[in-house]
PDB file of C-alpha atoms in Angstrom:
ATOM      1  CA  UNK V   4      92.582  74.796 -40.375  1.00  0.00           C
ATOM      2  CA  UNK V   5      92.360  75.188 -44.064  1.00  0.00           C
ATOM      3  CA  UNK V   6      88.545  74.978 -45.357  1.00  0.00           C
ATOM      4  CA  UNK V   7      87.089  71.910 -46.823  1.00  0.00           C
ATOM      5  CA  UNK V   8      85.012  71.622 -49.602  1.00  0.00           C
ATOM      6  CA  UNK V   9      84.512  69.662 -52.733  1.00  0.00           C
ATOM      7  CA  UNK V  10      86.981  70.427 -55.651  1.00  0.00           C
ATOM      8  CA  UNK V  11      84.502  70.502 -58.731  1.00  0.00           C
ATOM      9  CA  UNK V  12      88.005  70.291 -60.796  1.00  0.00           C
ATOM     10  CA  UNK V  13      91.761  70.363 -59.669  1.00  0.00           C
ATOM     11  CA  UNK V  14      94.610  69.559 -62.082  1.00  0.00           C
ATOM     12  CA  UNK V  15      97.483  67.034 -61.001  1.00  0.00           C
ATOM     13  CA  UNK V  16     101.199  67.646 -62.285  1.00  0.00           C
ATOM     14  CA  UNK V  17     104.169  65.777 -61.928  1.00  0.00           C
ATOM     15  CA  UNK V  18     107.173  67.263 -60.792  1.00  0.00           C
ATOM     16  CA  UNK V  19     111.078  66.187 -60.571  1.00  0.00           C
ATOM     17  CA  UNK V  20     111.609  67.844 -57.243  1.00  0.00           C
ATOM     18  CA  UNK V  21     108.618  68.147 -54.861  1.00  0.00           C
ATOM     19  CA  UNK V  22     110.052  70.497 -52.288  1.00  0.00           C
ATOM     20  CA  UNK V  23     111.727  73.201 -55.561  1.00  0.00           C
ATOM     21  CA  UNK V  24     108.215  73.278 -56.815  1.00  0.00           C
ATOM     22  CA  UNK V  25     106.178  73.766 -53.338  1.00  0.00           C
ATOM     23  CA  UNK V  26     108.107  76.871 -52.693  1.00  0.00           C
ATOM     24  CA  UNK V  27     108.058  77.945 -56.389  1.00  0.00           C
ATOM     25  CA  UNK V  28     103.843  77.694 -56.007  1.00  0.00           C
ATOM     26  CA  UNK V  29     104.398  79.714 -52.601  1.00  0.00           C
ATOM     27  CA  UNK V  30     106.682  81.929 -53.712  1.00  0.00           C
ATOM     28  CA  UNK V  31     105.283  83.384 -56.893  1.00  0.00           C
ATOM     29  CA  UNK V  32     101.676  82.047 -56.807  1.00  0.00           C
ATOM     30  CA  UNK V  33     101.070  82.461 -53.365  1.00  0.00           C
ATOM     31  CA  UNK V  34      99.650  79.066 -53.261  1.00  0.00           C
ATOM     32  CA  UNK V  35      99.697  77.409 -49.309  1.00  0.00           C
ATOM     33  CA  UNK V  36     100.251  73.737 -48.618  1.00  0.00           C
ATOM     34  CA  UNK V  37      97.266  72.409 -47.805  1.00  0.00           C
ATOM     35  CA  UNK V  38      98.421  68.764 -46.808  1.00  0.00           C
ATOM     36  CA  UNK V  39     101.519  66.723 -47.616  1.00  0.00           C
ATOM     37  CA  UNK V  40     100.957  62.923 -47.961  1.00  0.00           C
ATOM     38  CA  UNK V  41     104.498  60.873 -47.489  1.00  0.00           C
ATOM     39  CA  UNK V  42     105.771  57.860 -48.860  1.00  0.00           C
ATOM     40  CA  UNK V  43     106.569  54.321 -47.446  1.00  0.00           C
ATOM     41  CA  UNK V  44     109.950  56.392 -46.445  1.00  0.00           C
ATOM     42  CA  UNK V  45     108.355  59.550 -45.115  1.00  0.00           C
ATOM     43  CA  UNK V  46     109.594  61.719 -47.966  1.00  0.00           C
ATOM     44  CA  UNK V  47     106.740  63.705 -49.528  1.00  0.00           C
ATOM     45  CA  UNK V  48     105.253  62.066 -52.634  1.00  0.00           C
ATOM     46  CA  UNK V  49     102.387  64.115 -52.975  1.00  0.00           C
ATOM     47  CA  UNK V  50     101.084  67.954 -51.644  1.00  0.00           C
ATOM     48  CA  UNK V  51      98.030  69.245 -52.153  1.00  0.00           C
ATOM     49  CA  UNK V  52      98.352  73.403 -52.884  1.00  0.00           C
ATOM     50  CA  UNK V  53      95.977  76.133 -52.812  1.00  0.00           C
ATOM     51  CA  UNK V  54      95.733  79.297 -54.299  1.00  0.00           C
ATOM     52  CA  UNK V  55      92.105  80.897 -53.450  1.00  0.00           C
ATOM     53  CA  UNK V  56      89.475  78.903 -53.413  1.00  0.00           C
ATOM     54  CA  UNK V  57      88.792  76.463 -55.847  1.00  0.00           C
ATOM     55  CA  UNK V  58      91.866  77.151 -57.209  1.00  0.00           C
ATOM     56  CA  UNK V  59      94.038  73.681 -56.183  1.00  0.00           C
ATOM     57  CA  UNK V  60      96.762  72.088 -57.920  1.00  0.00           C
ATOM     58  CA  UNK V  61      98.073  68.401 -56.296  1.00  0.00           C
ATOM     59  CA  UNK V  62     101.424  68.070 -57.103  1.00  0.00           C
ATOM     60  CA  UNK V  63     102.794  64.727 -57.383  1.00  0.00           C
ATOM     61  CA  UNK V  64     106.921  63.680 -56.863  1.00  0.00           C
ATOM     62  CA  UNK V  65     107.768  61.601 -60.427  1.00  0.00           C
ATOM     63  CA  UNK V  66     110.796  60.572 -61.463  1.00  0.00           C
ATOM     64  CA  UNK V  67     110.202  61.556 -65.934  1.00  0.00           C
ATOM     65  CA  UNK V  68     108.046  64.356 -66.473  1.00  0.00           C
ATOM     66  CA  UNK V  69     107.193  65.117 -69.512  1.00  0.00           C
ATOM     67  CA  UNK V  70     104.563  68.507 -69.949  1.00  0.00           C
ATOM     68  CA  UNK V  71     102.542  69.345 -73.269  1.00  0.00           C
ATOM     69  CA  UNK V  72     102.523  72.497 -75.294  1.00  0.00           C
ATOM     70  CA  UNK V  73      98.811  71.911 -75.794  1.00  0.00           C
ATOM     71  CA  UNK V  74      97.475  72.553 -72.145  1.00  0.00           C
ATOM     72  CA  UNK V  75      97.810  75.903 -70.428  1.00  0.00           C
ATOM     73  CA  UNK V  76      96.278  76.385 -66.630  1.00  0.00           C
ATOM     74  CA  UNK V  77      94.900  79.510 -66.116  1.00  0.00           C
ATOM     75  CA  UNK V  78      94.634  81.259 -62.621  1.00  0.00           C
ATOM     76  CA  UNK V  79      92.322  84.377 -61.789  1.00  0.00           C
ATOM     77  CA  UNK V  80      94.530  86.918 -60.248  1.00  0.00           C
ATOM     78  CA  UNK V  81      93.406  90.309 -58.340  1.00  0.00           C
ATOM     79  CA  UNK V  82      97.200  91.258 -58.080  1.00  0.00           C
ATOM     80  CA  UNK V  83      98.949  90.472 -61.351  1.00  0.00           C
ATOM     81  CA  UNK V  84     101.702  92.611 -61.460  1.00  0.00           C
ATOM     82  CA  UNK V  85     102.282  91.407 -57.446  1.00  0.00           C
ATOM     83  CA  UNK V  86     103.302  87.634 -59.148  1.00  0.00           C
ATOM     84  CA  UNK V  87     105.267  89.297 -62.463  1.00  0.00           C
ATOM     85  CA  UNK V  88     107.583  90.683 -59.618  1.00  0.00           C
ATOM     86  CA  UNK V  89     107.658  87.616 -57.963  1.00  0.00           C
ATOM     87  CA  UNK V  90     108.411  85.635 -61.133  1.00  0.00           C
ATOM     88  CA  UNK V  91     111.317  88.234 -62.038  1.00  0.00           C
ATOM     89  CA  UNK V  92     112.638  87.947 -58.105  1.00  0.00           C
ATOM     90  CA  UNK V  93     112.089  83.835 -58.506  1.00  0.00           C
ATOM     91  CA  UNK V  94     114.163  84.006 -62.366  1.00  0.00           C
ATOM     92  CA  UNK V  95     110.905  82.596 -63.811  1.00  0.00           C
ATOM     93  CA  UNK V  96     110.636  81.765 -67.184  1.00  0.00           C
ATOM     94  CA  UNK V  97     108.376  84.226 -68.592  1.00  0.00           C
ATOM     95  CA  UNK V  98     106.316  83.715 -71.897  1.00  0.00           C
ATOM     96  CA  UNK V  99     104.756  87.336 -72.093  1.00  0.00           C
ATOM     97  CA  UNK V 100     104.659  89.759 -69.698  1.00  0.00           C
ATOM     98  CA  UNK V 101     101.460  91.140 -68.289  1.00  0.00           C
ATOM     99  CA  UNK V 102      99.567  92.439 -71.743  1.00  0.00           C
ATOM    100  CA  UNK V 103      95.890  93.935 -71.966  1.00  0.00           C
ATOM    101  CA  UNK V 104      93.872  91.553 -74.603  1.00  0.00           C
ATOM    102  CA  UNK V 105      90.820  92.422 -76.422  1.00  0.00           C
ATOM    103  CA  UNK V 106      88.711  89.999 -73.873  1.00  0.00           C
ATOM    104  CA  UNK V 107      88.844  92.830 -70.931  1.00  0.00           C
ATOM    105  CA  UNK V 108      91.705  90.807 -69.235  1.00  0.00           C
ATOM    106  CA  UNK V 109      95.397  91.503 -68.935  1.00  0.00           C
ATOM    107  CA  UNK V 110      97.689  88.546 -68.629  1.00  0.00           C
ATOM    108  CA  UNK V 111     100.700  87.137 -68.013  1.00  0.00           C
ATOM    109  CA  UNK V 112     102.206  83.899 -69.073  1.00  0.00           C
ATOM    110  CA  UNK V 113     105.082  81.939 -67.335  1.00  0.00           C
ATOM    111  CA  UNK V 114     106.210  78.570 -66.724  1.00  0.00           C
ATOM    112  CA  UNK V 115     106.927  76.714 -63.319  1.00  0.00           C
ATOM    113  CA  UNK V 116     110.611  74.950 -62.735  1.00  0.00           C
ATOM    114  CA  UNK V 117     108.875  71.705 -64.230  1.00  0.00           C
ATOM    115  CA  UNK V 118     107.489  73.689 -67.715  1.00  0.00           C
ATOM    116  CA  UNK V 119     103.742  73.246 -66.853  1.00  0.00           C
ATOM    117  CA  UNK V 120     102.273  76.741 -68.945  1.00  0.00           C
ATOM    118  CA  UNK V 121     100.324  79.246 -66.652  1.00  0.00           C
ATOM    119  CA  UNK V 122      98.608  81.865 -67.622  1.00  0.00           C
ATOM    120  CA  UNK V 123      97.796  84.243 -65.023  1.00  0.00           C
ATOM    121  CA  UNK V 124      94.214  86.663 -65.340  1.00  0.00           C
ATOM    122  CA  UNK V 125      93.027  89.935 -64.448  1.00  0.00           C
ATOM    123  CA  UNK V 126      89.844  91.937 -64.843  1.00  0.00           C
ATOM    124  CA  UNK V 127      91.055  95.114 -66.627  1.00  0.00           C
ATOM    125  CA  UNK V 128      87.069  96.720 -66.520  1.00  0.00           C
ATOM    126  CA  UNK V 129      84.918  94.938 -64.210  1.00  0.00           C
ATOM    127  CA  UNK V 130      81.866  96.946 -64.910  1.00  0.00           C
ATOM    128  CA  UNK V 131      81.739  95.631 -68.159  1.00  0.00           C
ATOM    129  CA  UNK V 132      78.879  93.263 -69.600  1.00  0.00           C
ATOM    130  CA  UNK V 133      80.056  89.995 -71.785  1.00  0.00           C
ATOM    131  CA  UNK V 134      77.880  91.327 -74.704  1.00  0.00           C
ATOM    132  CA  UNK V 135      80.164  94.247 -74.577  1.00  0.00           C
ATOM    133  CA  UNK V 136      83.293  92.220 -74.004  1.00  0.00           C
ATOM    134  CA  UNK V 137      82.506  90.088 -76.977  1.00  0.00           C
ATOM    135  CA  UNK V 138      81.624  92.780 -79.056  1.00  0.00           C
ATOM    136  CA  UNK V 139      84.859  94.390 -78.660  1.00  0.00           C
ATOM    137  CA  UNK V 140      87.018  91.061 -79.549  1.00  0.00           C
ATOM    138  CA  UNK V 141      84.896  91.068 -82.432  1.00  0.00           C
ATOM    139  CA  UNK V 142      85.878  94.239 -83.501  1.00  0.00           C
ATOM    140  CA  UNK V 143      89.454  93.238 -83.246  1.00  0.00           C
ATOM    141  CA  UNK V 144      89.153  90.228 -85.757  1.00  0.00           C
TER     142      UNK V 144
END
């Protein structure tokens, strides 16, 4: 039984091909189905995914998609280079490989199969303070 609890925010997407995109999230992601609602016809028209928690994305079946240069998703990751692999194994699209950035994080930017941007986060110094953090992208300006 998956947990329940109140999404303070989730983002919706539509997709062209419900099923492609499910095991794209699982497979590079490691997002699980959470719950699949069906159509009149019993085909699935919308999933609900989940990465950790509070981390959901509800994936919706659409016939036109059309995604936007001007929003990227980002994800907090533990495991970054784990999901470059699996983007290489999956023949993701990948924006920039995993690169260390002035803000203390190293990231990694891809696409899914649909073009919806993600950005994927990791701590490079967790012992560091955001007074320090800031300080330092300061300096890089």
């Amino acid at each position: 039984m998956h947990e329940f609890y109140q999404m303070p925010l989730f983002v919706k997407l539509k997709v062209r091909n419900i099923e492609k995109s499910k095991e794209w999230y699982a497979n590079v992601l490691n997002f699980i189905s959470v719950f699949d609602f069906p159509d009149a016809n019993g085909t699935t028209s919308m999933t609900h995914l989940r990465g950790t928690k509070y981390q959901d994305l509800m994936l919706l079946q659409a016939k036109e998609v059309n995604t936007s240069d001007s929003v990227f998703i980002n994800l907090f990751s533990s495991d970054i280079y784990s999901i470059y692999q699996a983007a290489l194994d999956n023949k993701t699209h990948i924006i920039q490989q995993p690169t260390v950035q002035p803000w203390n994080a190293k990231e990694l930017t891809l696409e899914d199969p649909d073009g919806y941007v993600f950005t994927i986060t990791e701590s490079v110094d967790t012992n560091k303070d955001f007074d320090t953090v800031i300080d330092n992208v300061k300096d890089q300006l």
